[in-house]
Short mmCIF file of C-alpha atoms and ligand atoms in Angstrom, two decimals:
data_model
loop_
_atom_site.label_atom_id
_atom_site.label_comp_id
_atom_site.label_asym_id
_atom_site.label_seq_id
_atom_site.Cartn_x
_atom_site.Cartn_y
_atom_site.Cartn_z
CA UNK A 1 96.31 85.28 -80.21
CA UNK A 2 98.17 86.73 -77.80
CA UNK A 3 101.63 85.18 -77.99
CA UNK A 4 104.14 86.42 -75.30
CA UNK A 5 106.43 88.35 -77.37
CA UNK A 6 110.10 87.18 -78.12
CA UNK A 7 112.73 86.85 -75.33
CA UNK A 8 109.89 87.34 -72.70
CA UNK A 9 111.93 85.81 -69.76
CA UNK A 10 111.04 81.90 -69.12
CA UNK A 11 109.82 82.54 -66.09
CA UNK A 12 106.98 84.87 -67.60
CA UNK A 13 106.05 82.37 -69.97
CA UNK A 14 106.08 79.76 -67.55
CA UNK A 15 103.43 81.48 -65.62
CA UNK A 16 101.37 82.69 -68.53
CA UNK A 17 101.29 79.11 -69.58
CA UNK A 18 100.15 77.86 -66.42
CA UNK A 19 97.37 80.53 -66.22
CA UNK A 20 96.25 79.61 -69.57
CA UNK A 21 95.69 75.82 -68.30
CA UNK A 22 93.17 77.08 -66.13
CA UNK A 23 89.44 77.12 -67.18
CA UNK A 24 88.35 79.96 -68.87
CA UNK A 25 91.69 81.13 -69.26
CA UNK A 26 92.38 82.42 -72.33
CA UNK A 27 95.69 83.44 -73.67
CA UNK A 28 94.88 87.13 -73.30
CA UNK A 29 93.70 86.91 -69.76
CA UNK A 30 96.33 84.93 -68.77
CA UNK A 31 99.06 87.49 -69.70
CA UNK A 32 97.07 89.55 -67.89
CA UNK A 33 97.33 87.66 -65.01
CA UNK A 34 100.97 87.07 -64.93
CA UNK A 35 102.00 90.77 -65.73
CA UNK A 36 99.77 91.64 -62.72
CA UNK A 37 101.73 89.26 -60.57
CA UNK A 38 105.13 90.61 -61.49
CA UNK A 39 103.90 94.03 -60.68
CA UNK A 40 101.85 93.26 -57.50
CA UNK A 41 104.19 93.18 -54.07
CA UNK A 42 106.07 90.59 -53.04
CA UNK A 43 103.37 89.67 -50.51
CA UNK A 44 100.42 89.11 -52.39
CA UNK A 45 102.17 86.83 -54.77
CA UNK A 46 103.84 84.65 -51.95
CA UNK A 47 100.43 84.26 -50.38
CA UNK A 48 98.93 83.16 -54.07
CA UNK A 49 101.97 80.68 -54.21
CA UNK A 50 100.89 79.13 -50.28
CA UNK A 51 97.34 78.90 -50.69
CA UNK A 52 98.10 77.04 -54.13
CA UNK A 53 100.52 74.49 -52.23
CA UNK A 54 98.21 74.32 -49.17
CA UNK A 55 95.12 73.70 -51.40
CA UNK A 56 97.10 70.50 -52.72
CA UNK A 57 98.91 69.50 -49.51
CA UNK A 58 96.27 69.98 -46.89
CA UNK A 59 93.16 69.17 -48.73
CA UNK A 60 92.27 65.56 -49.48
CA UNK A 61 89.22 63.92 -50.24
CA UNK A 62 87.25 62.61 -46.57
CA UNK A 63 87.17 59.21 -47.41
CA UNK A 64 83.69 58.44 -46.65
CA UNK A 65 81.64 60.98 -49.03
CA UNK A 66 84.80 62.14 -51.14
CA UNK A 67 83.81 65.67 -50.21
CA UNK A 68 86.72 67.81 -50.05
CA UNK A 69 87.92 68.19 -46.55
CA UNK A 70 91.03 69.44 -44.05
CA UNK A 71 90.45 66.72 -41.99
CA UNK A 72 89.50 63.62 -42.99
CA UNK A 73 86.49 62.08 -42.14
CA UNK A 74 85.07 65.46 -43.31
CA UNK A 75 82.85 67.66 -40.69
CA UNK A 76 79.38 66.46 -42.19
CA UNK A 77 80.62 62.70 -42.27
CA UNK A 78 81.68 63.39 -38.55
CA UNK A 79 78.39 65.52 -36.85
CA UNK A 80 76.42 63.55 -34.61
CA UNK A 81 73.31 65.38 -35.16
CA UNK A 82 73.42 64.26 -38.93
CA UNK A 83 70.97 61.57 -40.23
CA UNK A 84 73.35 59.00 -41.07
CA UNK A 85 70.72 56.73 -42.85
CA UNK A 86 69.98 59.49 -45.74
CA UNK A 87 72.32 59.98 -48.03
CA UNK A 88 72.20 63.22 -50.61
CA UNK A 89 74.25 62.49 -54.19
CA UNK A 90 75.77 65.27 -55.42
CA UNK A 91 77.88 66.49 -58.42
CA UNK A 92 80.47 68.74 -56.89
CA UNK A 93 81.43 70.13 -53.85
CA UNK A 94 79.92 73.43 -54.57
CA UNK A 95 76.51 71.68 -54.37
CA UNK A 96 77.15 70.68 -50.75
CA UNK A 97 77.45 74.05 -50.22
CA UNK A 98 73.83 75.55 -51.80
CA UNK A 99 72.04 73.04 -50.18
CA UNK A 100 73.52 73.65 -46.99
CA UNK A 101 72.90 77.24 -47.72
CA UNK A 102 69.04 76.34 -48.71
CA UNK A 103 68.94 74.55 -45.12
CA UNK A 104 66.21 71.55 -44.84
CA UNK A 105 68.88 68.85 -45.36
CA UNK A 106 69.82 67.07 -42.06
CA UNK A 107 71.60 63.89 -43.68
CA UNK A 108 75.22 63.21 -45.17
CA UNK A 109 75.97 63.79 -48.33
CA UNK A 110 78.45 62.14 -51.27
CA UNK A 111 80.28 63.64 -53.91
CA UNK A 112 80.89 61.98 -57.38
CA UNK A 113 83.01 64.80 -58.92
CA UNK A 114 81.19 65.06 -62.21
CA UNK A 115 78.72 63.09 -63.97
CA UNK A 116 78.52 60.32 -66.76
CA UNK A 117 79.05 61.81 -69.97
CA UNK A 118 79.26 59.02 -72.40
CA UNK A 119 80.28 60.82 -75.95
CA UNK A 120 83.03 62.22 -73.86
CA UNK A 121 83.86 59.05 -72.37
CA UNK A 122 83.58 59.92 -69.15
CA UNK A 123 82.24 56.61 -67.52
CA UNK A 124 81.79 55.23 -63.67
CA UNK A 125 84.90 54.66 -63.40
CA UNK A 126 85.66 58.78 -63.60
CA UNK A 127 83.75 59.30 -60.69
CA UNK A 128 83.70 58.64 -56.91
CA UNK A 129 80.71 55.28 -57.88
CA UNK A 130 82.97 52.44 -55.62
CA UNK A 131 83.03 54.66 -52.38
CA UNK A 132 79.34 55.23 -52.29
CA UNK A 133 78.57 51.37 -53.08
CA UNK A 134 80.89 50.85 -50.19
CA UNK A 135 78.48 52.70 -48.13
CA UNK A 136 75.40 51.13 -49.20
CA UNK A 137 76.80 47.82 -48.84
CA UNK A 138 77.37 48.97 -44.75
CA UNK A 139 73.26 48.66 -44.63
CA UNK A 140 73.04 51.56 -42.34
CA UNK A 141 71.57 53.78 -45.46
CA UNK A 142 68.49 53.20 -46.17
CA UNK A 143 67.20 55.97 -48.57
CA UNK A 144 69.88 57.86 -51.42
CA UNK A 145 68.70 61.29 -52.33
CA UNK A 146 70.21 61.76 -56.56
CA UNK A 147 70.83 65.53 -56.52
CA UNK A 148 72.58 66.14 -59.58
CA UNK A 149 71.48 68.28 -62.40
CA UNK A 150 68.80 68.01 -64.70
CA UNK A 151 70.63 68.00 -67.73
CA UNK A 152 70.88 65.25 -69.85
CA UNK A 153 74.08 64.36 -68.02
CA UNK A 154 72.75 64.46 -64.34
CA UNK A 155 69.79 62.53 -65.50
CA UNK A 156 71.74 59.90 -67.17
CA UNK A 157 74.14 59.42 -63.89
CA UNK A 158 71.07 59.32 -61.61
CA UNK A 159 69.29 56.88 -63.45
CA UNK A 160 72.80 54.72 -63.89
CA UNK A 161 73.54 55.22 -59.91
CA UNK A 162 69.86 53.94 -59.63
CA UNK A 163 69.84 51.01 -61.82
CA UNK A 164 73.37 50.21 -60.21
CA UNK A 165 72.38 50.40 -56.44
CA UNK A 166 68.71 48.24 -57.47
CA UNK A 167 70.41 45.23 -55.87
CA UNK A 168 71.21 46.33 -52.61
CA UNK A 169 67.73 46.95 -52.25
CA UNK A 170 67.72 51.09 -50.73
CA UNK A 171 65.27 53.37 -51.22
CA UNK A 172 66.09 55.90 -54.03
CA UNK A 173 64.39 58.76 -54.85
CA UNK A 174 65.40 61.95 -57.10
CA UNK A 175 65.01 66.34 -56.29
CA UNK A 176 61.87 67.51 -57.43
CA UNK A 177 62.42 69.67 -60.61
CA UNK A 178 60.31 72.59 -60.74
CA UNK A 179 60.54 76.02 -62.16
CA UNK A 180 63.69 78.36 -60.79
CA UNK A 181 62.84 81.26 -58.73
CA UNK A 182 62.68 84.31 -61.23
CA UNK A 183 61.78 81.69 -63.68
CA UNK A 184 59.52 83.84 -66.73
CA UNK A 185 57.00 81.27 -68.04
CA UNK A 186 57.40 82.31 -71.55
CA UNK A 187 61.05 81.58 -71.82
CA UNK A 188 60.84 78.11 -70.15
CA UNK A 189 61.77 75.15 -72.05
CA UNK A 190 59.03 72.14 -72.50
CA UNK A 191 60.51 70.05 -69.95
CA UNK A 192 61.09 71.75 -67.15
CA UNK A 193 57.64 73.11 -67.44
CA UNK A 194 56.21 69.62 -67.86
CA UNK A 195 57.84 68.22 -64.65
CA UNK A 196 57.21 71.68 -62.76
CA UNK A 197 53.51 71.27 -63.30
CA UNK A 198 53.72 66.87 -62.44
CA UNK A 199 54.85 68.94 -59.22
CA UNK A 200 52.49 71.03 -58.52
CA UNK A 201 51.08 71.08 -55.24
CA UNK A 202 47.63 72.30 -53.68
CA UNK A 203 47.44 75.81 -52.15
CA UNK B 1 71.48 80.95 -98.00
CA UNK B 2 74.63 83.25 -98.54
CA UNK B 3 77.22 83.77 -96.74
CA UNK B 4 76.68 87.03 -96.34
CA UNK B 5 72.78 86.86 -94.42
CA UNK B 6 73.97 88.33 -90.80
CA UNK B 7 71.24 86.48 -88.66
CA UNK B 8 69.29 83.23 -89.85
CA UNK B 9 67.20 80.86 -88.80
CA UNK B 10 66.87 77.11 -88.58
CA UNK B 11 65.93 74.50 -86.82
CA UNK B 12 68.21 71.58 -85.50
CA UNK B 13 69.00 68.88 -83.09
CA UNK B 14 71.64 69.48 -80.50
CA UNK B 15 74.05 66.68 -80.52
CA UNK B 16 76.47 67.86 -78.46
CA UNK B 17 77.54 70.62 -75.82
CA UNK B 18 81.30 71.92 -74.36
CA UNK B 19 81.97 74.52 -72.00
CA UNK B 20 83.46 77.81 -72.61
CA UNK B 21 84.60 80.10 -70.43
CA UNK B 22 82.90 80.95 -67.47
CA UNK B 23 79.34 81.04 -68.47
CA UNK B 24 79.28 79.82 -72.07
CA UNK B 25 78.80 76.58 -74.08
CA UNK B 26 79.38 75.58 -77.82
CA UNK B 27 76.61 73.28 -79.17
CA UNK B 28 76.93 71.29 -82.18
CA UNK B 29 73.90 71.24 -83.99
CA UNK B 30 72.44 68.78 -86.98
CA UNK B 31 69.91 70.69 -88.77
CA UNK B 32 68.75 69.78 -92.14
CA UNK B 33 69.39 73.16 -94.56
CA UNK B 34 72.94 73.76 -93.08
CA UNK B 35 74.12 70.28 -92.06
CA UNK B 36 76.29 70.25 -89.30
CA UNK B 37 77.36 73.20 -87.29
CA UNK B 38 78.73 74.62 -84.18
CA UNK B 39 77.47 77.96 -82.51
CA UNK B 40 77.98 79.80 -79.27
CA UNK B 41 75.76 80.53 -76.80
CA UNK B 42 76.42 83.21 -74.75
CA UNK B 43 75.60 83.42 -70.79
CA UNK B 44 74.04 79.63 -71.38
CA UNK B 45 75.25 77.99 -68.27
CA UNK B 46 74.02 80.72 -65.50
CA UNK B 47 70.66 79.94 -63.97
CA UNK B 48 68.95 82.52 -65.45
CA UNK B 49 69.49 81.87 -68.78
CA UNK B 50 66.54 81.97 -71.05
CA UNK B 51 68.05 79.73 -73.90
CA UNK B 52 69.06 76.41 -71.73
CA UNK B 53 67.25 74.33 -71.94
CA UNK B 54 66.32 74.95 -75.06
CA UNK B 55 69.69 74.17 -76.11
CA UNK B 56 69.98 70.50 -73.95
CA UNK B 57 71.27 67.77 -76.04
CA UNK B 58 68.76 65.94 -77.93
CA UNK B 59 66.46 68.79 -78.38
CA UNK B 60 64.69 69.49 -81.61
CA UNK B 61 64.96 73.36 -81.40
CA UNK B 62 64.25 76.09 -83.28
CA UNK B 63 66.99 78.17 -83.40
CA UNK B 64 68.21 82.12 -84.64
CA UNK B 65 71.75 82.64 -85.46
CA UNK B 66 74.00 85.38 -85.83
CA UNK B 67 77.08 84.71 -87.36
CA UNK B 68 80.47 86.01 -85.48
CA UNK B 69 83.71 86.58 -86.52
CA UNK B 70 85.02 83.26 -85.40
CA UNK B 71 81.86 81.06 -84.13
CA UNK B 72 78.23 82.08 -85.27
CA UNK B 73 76.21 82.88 -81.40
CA UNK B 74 72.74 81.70 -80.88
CA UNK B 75 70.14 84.58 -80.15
CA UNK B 76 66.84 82.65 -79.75
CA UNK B 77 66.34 78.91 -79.55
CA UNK B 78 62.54 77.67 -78.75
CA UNK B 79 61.62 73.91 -78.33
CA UNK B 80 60.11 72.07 -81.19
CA UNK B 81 60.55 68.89 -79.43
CA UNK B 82 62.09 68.06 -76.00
CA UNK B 83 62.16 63.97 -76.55
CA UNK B 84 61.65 63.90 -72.63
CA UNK B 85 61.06 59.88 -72.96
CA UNK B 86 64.62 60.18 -74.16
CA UNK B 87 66.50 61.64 -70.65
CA UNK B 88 63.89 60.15 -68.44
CA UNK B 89 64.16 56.44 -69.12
CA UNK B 90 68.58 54.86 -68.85
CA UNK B 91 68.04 52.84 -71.95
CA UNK B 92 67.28 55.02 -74.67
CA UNK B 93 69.02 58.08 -73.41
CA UNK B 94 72.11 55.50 -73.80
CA UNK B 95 70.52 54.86 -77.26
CA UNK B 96 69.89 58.52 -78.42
CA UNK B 97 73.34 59.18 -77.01
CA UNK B 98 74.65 56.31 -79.14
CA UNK B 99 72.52 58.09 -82.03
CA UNK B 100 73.44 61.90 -81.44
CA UNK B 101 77.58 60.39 -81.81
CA UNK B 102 76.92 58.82 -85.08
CA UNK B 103 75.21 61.66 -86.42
CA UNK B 104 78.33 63.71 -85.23
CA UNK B 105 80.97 61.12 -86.33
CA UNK B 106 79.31 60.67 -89.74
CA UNK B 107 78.88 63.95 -90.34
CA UNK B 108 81.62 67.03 -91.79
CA UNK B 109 80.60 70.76 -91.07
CA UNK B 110 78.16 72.50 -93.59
CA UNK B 111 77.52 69.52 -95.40
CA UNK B 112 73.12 69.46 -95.64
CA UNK B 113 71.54 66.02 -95.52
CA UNK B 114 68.20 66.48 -95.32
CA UNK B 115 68.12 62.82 -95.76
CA UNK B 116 69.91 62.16 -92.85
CA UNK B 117 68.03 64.29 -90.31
CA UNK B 118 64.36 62.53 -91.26
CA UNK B 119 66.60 59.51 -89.91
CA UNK B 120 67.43 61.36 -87.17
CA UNK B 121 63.84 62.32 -86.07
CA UNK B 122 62.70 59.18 -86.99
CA UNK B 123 64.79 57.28 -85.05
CA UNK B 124 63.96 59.85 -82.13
CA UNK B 125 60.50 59.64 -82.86
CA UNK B 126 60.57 55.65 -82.70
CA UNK B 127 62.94 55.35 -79.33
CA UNK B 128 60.77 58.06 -77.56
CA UNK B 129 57.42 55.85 -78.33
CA UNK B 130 59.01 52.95 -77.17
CA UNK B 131 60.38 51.11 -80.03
CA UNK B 132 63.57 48.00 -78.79
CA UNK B 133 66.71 49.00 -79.25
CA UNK B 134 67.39 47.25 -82.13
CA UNK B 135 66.18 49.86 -84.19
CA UNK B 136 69.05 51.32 -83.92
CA UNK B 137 70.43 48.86 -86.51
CA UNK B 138 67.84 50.40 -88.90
CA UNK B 139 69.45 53.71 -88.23
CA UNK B 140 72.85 52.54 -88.57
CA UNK B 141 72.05 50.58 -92.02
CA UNK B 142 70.08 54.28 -93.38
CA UNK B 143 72.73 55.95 -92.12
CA UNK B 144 76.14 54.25 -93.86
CA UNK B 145 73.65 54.17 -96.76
CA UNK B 146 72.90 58.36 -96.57
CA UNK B 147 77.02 59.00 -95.84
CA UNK B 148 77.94 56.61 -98.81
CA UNK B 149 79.11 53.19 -97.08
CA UNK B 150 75.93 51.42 -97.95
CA UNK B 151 76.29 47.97 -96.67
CA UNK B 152 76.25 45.27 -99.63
CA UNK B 153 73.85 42.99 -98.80
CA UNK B 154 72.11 41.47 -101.95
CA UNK B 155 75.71 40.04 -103.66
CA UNK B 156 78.74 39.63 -102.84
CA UNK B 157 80.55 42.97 -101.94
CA UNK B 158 84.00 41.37 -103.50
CA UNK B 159 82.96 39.88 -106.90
CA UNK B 160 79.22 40.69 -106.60
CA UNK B 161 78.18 36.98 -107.36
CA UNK B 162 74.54 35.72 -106.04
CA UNK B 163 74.67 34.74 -102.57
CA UNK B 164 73.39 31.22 -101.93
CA UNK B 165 70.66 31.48 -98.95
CA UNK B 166 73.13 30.18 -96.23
CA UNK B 167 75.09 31.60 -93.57
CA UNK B 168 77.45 34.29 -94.89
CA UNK B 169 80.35 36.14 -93.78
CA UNK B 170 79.74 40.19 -93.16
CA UNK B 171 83.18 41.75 -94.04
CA UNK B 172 83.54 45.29 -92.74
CA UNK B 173 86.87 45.75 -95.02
CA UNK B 174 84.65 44.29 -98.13
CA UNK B 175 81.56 46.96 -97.13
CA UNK B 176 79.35 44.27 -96.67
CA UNK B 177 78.54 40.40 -97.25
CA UNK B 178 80.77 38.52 -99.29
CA UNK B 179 80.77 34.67 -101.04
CA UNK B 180 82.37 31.68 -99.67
CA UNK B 181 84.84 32.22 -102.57
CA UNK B 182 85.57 35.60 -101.82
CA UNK B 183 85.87 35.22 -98.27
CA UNK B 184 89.63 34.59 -97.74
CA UNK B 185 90.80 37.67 -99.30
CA UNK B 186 87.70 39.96 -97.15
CA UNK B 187 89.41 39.45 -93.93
CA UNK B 188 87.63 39.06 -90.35
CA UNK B 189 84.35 39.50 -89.56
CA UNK B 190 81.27 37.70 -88.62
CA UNK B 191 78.98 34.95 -90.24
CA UNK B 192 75.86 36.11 -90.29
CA UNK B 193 72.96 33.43 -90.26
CA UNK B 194 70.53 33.50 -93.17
CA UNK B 195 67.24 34.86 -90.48
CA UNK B 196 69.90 37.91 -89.72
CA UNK B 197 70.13 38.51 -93.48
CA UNK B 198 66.99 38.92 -94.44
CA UNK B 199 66.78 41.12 -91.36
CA UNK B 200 69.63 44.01 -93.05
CA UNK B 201 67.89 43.25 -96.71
CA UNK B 202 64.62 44.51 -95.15
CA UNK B 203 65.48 46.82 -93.32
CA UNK B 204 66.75 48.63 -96.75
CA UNK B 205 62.86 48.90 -98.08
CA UNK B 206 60.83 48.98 -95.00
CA UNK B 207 59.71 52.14 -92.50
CA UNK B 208 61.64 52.60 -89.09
CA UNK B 209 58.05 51.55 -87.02
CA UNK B 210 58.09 48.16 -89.56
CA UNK B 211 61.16 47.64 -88.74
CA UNK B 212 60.58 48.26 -85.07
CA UNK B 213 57.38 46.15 -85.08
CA UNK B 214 59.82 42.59 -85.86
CA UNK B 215 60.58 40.18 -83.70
CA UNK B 216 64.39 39.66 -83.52
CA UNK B 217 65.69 36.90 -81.16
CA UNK B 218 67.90 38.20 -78.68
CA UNK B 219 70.63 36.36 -80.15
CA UNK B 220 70.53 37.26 -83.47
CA UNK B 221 70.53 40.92 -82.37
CA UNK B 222 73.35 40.71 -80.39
CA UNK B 223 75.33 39.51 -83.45
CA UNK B 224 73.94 41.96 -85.38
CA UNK B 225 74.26 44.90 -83.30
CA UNK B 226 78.01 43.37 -82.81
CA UNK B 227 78.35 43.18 -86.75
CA UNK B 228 77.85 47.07 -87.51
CA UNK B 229 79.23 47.97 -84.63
CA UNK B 230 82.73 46.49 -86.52
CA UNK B 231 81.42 48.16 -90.28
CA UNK B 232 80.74 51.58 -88.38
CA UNK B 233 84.15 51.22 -86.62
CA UNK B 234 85.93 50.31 -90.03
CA UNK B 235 84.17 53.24 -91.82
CA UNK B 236 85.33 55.66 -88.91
CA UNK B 237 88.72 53.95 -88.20
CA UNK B 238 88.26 54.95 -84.54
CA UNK B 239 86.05 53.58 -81.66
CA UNK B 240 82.68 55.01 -81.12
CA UNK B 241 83.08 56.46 -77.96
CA UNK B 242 79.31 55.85 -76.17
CA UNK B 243 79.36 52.68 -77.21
CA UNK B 244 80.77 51.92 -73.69
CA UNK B 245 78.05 53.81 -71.83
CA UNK B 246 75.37 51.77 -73.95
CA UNK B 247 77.33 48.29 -73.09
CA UNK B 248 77.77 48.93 -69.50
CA UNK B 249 73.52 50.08 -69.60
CA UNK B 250 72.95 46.76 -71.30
CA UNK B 251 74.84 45.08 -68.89
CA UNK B 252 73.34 46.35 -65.71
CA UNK B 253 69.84 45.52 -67.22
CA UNK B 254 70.48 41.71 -67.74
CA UNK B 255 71.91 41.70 -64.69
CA UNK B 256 69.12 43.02 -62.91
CA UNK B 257 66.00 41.88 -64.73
CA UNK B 258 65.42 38.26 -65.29
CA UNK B 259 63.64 38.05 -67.99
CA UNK B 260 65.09 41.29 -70.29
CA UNK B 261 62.83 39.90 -73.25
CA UNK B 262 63.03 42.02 -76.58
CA UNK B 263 64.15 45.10 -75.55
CA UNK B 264 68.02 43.75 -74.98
CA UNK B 265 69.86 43.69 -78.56
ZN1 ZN C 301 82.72 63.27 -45.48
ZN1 ZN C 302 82.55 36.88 -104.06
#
């Protein structure tokens, strides 16, 4: 372990400490980190400290699809060329992003912020459930897209979200799961190969 | 094995997965030579990982191991089973869930019970064909009996008198059913009717499908998946954390199917 060494000044600690809250962060890196700060000019470290105080005071959640946003509704929530009736169901943020980056999607999207992982006890009431019942209850959407992962996790949250929205009566349907792109056969576990080939598709 | 074999092999059921790092994940594995252990593997969350999903909780896997200095690191892991009827239908994969928890809360590292994982497969085997949910009390009754909590359920668990055949109080403190004599000094817990009795007494001598194959009135499951629930909360002093996931499931399905028949507890 790396502990900082005795009569390191507070303020070094302080920052190694905060480093190693981060994910991934181990103690090692994040002495790393700091010591590269207190060498690094003046500059650079007053711009990490404003884009770390900007990230908190000028980002929010939009309020419709809980994606994070500068202004509030977000810019998908807000383009008129958007479908609003489709509605994509996503884990993070970053997921807005790749699909937007795969193109295709012409709909709005919402964000839960993780997924339901019961032996962690991470339940519905963790994630962003209430806003997008709230927006089924409007009746404008009429079909939710589940996008979240295949893992045991995503699957579990998609089939809650489904068995929770049943009522309202909206269509719900769920990605196809196929085989990734540089995918070797050999190496591929039973189920995605299962659901790849319940996917297949004529030439 | 020794301690001192560099790479081995076994095969196990993931129970559980946490992130490390930026692209790694411990899983905690049941397997049935080496009990309960944790392992490393390395690179597992990028997309082009070869292990994966292979290594998804609730997999039956067949897995090589190297040890490390401070956690052991997976090098292969292959499929035996994928229990796909377990992710792909809300019920059991609450269920399993429930399952994969006990097996971890019962369970110390290194410890083999080979006993133990037949119950686990079994009671994978029977949820993935199908089987009601309340053969998960047939897991939970094998399994306080395999950790050493075996529920007393043929005298009473105080002064281990015969039991008339009447309704009888199930004292989690007392490990198990206890006479009207005995029951001031058991503490709480819940009368169990005589039809629920004889449902824990064969459960003890029966297979998991036999067990699966009764007919258990909703009601009487209920109070009988309510009754271990306290016992497996006593022996663990501390709250089984899926349970929640597994209520709120059960929940959602009365709500939104009229007529749940057996397959609500
Ligand atoms: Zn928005
Ligand atoms: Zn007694």
């Amino acid at each position: 372990m790396a502990e900082p060494m005795a009569g390191t000044p507070e303020p070094i600690t302080r920052l190694i400490d905060a480093f190693h809250k981060l994910p991934g962060i181990g103690p090692k890196s994040a002495q790393r980190l700091a010591y590269h700060i207190l060498r690094a000019p003046a500059a650079e470290a007053e711009a990490l400290a404003t884009a770390l105080r900007d990230v908190k005071e000028r980002i929010a959640l939009c309020s419709q699809c809980c994606n994070i946003t500068e202004r509030d509704p977000c810019s998908y929530c807000t383009d008129p060329r958007r479908d609003t009736t489709v509605v994509c169901v996503v884990e993070q943020p970053l997921d807005i992003l790749a699909l937007e980056r795969a193109g295709g999607f012409r709909g709005r999207y919402h964000v839960l912020h993780g997924v339901l992982n019961p032996m962690d006890g991470i339940g519905p009431e963790h994630l962003h459930i209430r806003e997008l019942l709230k927006r089924l209850e409007s009746g404008e959407v009429t079909e939710v897209i589940m996008a979240t992962n295949p893992s045991l996790e995503g699957e579990a949250t998609a089939m809650y979200l489904h068995r929770l929205t049943g009522p309202l009566g909206v269509r719900v349907t769920r990605l196809a799961r196929g085989l990734p792109s540089g995918a070797d056969l050999e190496y591929t576990d039973d189920v995605t190969l299962s659901r790849a080939l319940e996917g297949r598709q004529a030439f | 094995m020794t301690s001192r074999t560099r790479v081995y092999k076994t095969e196990g059921v993931i129970l559980r997965r946490r992130n490390l790092g930026e692209a790694d994940s411990v899983f905690t594995v049941f397997s049935p030579g080496a009990g309960k252990f944790e392992a490393v593997a390395r690179g597992v969350r990028k997309a082009r990982s070869r292990m994966r999903g292979h290594l998804e909780p609730l997999t039956r896997t067949e897995l090589l191991i190297a040890r490390g200095r401070s956690l052991d690191v997976f090098t292969q892991a292959e499929t035996i089973e994928a229990y796909r009827p377990l992710r792909e239908d809300l019920d059991r994969s609450a269920l399993a869930i429930y399952v994969a928890e006990l097996i971890d809360r019962f369970t110390i590292e290194h410890a083999e019970n080979p006993g133990l994982y037949e119950l686990l497969l079994a009671t994978f085997d029977a949820l993935a064909a199908g089987a009601p949910a309340h053969v998960v009390r047939f897991f939970e009754l094998h399994l306080l009996a395999l950790t050493g909590f075996e529920l007393q359920v043929d005298a009473c668990a105080s002064c281990g008198d015969r039991l008339p055949p009447a309704d009888t109080l199930l004292a989690p403190s007392a490990g198990g059913l206890v006479c009207v004599a005995c029951r001031a000094a058991a503490g709480t817990g819940r009368i169990v009717p005589v039809a629920g009795i004889k449902v824990l007494r064969y459960a003890r001598g029966c297979g998991i499908d036999q067990f699966a194959a009764l007919r258990i009135d909703p009601d009487l499951a209920r109070l009988l998946q309510g009754a271990l629930t306290d016992v497996i909360q006593h022996v663990l002093e501390r709250e089984v954390v899926s349970r929640r996931h597994l209520d709120e499931v059960a929940r959602l399905s009365r709500a939104s199917i009229p007529n749940p028949g057996q397959d609500v507890q």
